[in-house]
mmCIF file of C-alpha atoms in Angstrom:
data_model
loop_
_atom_site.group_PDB
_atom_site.id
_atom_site.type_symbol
_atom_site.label_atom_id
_atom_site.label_comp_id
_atom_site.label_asym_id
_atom_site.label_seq_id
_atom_site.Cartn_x
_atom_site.Cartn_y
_atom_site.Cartn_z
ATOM 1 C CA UNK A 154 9.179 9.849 11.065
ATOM 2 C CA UNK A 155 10.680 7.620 8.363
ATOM 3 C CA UNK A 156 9.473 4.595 6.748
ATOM 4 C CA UNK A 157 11.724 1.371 8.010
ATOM 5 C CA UNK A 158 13.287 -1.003 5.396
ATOM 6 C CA UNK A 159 14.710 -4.424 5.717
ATOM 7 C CA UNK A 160 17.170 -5.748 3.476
ATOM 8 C CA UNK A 161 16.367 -9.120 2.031
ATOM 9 C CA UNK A 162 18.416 -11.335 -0.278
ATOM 10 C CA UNK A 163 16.665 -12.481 -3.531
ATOM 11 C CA UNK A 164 17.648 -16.565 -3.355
ATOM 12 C CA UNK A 165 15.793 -17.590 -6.518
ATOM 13 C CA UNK A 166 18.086 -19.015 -8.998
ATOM 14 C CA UNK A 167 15.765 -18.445 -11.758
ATOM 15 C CA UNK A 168 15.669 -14.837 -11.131
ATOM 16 C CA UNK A 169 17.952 -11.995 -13.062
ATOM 17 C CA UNK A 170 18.570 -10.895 -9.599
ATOM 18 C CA UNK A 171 19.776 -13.831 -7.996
ATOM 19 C CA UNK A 172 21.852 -13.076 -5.106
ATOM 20 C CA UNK A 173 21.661 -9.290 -4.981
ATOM 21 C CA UNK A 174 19.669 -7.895 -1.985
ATOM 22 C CA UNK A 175 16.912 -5.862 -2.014
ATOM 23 C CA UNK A 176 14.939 -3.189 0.301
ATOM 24 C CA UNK A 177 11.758 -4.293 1.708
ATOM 25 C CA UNK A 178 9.490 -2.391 2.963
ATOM 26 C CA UNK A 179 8.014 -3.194 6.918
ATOM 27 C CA UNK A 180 4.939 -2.242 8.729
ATOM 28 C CA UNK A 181 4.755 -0.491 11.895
ATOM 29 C CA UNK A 182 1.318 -1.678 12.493
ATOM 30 C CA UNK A 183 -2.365 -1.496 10.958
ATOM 31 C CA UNK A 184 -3.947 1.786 12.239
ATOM 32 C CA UNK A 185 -7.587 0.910 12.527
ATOM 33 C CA UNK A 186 -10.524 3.150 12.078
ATOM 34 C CA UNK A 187 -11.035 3.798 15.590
ATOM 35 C CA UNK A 188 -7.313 5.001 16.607
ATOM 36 C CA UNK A 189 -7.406 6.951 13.331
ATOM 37 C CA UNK A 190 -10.336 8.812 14.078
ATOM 38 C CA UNK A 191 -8.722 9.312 17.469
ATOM 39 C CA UNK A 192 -5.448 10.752 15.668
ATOM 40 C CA UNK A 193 -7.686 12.997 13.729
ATOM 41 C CA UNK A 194 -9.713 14.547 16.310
ATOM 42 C CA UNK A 195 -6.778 15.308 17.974
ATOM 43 C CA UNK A 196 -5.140 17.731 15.101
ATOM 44 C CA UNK A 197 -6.776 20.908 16.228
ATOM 45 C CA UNK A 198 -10.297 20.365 15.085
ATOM 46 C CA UNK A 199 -13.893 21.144 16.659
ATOM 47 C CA UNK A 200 -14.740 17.514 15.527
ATOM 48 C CA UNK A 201 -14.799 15.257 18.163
ATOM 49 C CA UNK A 202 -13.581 11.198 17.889
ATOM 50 C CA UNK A 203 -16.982 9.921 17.846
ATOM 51 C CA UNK A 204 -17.797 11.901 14.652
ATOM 52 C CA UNK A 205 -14.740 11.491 12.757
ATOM 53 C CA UNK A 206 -15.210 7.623 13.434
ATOM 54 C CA UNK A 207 -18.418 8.587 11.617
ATOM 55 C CA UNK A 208 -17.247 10.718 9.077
ATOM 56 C CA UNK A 209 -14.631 7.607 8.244
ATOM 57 C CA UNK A 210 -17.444 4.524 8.336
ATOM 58 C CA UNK A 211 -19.744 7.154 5.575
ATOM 59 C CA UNK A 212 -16.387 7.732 3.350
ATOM 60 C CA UNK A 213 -15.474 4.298 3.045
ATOM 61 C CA UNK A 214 -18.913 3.095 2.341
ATOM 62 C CA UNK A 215 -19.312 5.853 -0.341
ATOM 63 C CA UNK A 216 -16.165 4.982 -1.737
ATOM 64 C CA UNK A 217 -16.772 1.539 -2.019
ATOM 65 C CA UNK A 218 -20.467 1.765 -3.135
ATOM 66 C CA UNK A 219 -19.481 4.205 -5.972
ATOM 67 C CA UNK A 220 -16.312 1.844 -7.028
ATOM 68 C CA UNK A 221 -19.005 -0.960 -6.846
ATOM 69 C CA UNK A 222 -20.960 0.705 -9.974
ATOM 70 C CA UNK A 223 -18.033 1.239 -12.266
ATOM 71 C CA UNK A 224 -16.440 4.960 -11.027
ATOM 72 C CA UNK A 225 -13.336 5.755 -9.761
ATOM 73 C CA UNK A 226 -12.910 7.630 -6.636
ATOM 74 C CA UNK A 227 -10.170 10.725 -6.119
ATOM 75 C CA UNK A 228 -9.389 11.338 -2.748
ATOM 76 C CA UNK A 229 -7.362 14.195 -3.610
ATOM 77 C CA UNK A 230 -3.298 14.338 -2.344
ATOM 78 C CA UNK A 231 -3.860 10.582 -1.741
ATOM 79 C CA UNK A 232 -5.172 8.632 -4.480
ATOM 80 C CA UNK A 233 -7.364 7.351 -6.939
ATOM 81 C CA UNK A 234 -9.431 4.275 -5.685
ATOM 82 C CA UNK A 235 -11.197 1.705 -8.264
ATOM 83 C CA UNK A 236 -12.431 -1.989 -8.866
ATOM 84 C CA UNK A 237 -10.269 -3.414 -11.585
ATOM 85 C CA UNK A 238 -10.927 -6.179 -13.499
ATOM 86 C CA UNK A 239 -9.362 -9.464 -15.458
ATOM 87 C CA UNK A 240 -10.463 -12.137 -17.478
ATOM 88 C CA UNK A 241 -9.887 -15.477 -18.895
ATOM 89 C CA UNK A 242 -10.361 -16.035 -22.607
ATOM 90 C CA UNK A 243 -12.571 -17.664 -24.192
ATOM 91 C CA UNK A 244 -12.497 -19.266 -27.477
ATOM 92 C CA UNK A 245 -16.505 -18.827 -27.966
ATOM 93 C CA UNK A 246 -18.354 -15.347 -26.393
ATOM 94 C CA UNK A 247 -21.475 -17.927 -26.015
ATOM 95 C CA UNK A 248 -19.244 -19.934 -23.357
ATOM 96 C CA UNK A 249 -18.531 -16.130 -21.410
ATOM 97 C CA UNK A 250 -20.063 -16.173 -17.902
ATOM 98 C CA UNK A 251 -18.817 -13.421 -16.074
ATOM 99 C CA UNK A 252 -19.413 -14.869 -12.521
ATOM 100 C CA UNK A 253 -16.811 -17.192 -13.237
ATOM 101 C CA UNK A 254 -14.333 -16.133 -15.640
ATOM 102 C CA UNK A 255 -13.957 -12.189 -14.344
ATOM 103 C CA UNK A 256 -12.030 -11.542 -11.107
ATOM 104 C CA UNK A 257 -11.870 -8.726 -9.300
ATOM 105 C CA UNK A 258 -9.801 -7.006 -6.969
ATOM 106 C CA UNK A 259 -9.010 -3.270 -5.289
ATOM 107 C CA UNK A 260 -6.414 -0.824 -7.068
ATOM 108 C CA UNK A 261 -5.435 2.765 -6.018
ATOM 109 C CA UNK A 262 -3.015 4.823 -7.859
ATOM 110 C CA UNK A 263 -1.602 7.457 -5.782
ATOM 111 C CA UNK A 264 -1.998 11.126 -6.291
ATOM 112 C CA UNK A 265 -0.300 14.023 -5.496
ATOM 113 C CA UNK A 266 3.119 16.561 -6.211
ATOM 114 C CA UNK A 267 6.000 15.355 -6.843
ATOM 115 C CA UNK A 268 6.028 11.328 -7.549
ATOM 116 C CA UNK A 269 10.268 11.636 -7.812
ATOM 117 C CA UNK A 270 13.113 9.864 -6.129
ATOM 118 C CA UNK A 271 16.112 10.820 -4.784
ATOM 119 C CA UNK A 272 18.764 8.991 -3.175
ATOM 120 C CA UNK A 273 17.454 8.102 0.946
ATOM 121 C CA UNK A 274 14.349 9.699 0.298
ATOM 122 C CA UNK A 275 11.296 9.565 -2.302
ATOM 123 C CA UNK A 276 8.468 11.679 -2.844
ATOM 124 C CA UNK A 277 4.686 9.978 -2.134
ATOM 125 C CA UNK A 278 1.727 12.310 -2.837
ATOM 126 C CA UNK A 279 3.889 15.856 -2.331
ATOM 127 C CA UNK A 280 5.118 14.029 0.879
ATOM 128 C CA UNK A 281 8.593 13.472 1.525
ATOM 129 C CA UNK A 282 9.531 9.829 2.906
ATOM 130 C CA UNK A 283 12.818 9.542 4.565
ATOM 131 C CA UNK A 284 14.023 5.721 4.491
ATOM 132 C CA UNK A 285 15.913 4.084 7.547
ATOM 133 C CA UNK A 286 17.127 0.375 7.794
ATOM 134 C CA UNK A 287 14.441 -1.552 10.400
ATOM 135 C CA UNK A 288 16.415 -2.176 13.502
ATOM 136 C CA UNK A 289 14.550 -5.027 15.025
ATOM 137 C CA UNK A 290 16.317 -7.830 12.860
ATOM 138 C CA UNK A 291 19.697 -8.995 12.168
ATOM 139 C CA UNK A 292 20.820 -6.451 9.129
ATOM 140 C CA UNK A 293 22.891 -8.426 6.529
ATOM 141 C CA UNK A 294 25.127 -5.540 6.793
ATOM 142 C CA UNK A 295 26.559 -6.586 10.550
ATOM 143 C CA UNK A 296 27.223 -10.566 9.350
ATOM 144 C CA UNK A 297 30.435 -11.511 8.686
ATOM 145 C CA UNK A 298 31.311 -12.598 4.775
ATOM 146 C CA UNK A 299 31.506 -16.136 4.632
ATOM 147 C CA UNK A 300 35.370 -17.713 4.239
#
């Protein structure tokens, strides 16, 4: 199965790459919970759907309770999940309130073999990804050049 791309043309003049088109990547869907516990217990395992579901609800509250209190999580041949952190200056530490002036959001950096490229296809986590143009939309490659 290979990931879908859609061409899109960069039309900010302020950019270095004005003009020039780039790929983009598209979704095929959100797989929830549910469906993947459904995919899992369907890969030749004694586990049935009902406890994978389980076994996913436990993982992601682990992972998120431990990234909560400062670690970082490996979930090996995938990737390494943490809460990062930024700030806004201040010009006195006494004016510092971290409720208001720290933000927070999710990062993951992946892990794995083989983190490479090659033309068409790239390496993700040891996992080759094979790259096809999205055929549901109207590829700047079929329009006609402008006169």
């Amino acid at each position: 199965m290979a990931c879908k791309y859609r061409l899109k043309k960069n039309n900010n003049r302020k950019s270095a790459g004005y003009g020039k088109y780039y790929g983009s990547r598209t979704t095929q869907g959100l797989i929830s919970n549910e469906e993947l516990a459904k995919r899992m217990a369907a890969r030749n395992t004694t586990y049935s759907e009902g406890e994978m579901r389980g076994l996913l609800i436990d993982l992601t509250e682990l992972v998120r309770e431990l990234a909560y209190g400062g670690s970082s999580v490996k979930l090996d041949n995938l990737g390494i999940f943490w809460v990062g952190a930024q700030s806004k200056g201040v010009e006195d530490p006494k004016d510092f309130n971290a409720s208001t002036d720290i933000t927070s959001r999710w990062k993951c950096r992946p892990t794995g073999e083989g983190l490479g490229k090659a033309i068409g296809v790239t390496r993700a986590g040891g996992v080759q990804l094979t790259w096809e143009e999205d055929d549901t939309y109207e590829s700047p490659r079929n329009q006609q050049p402008e006169p």
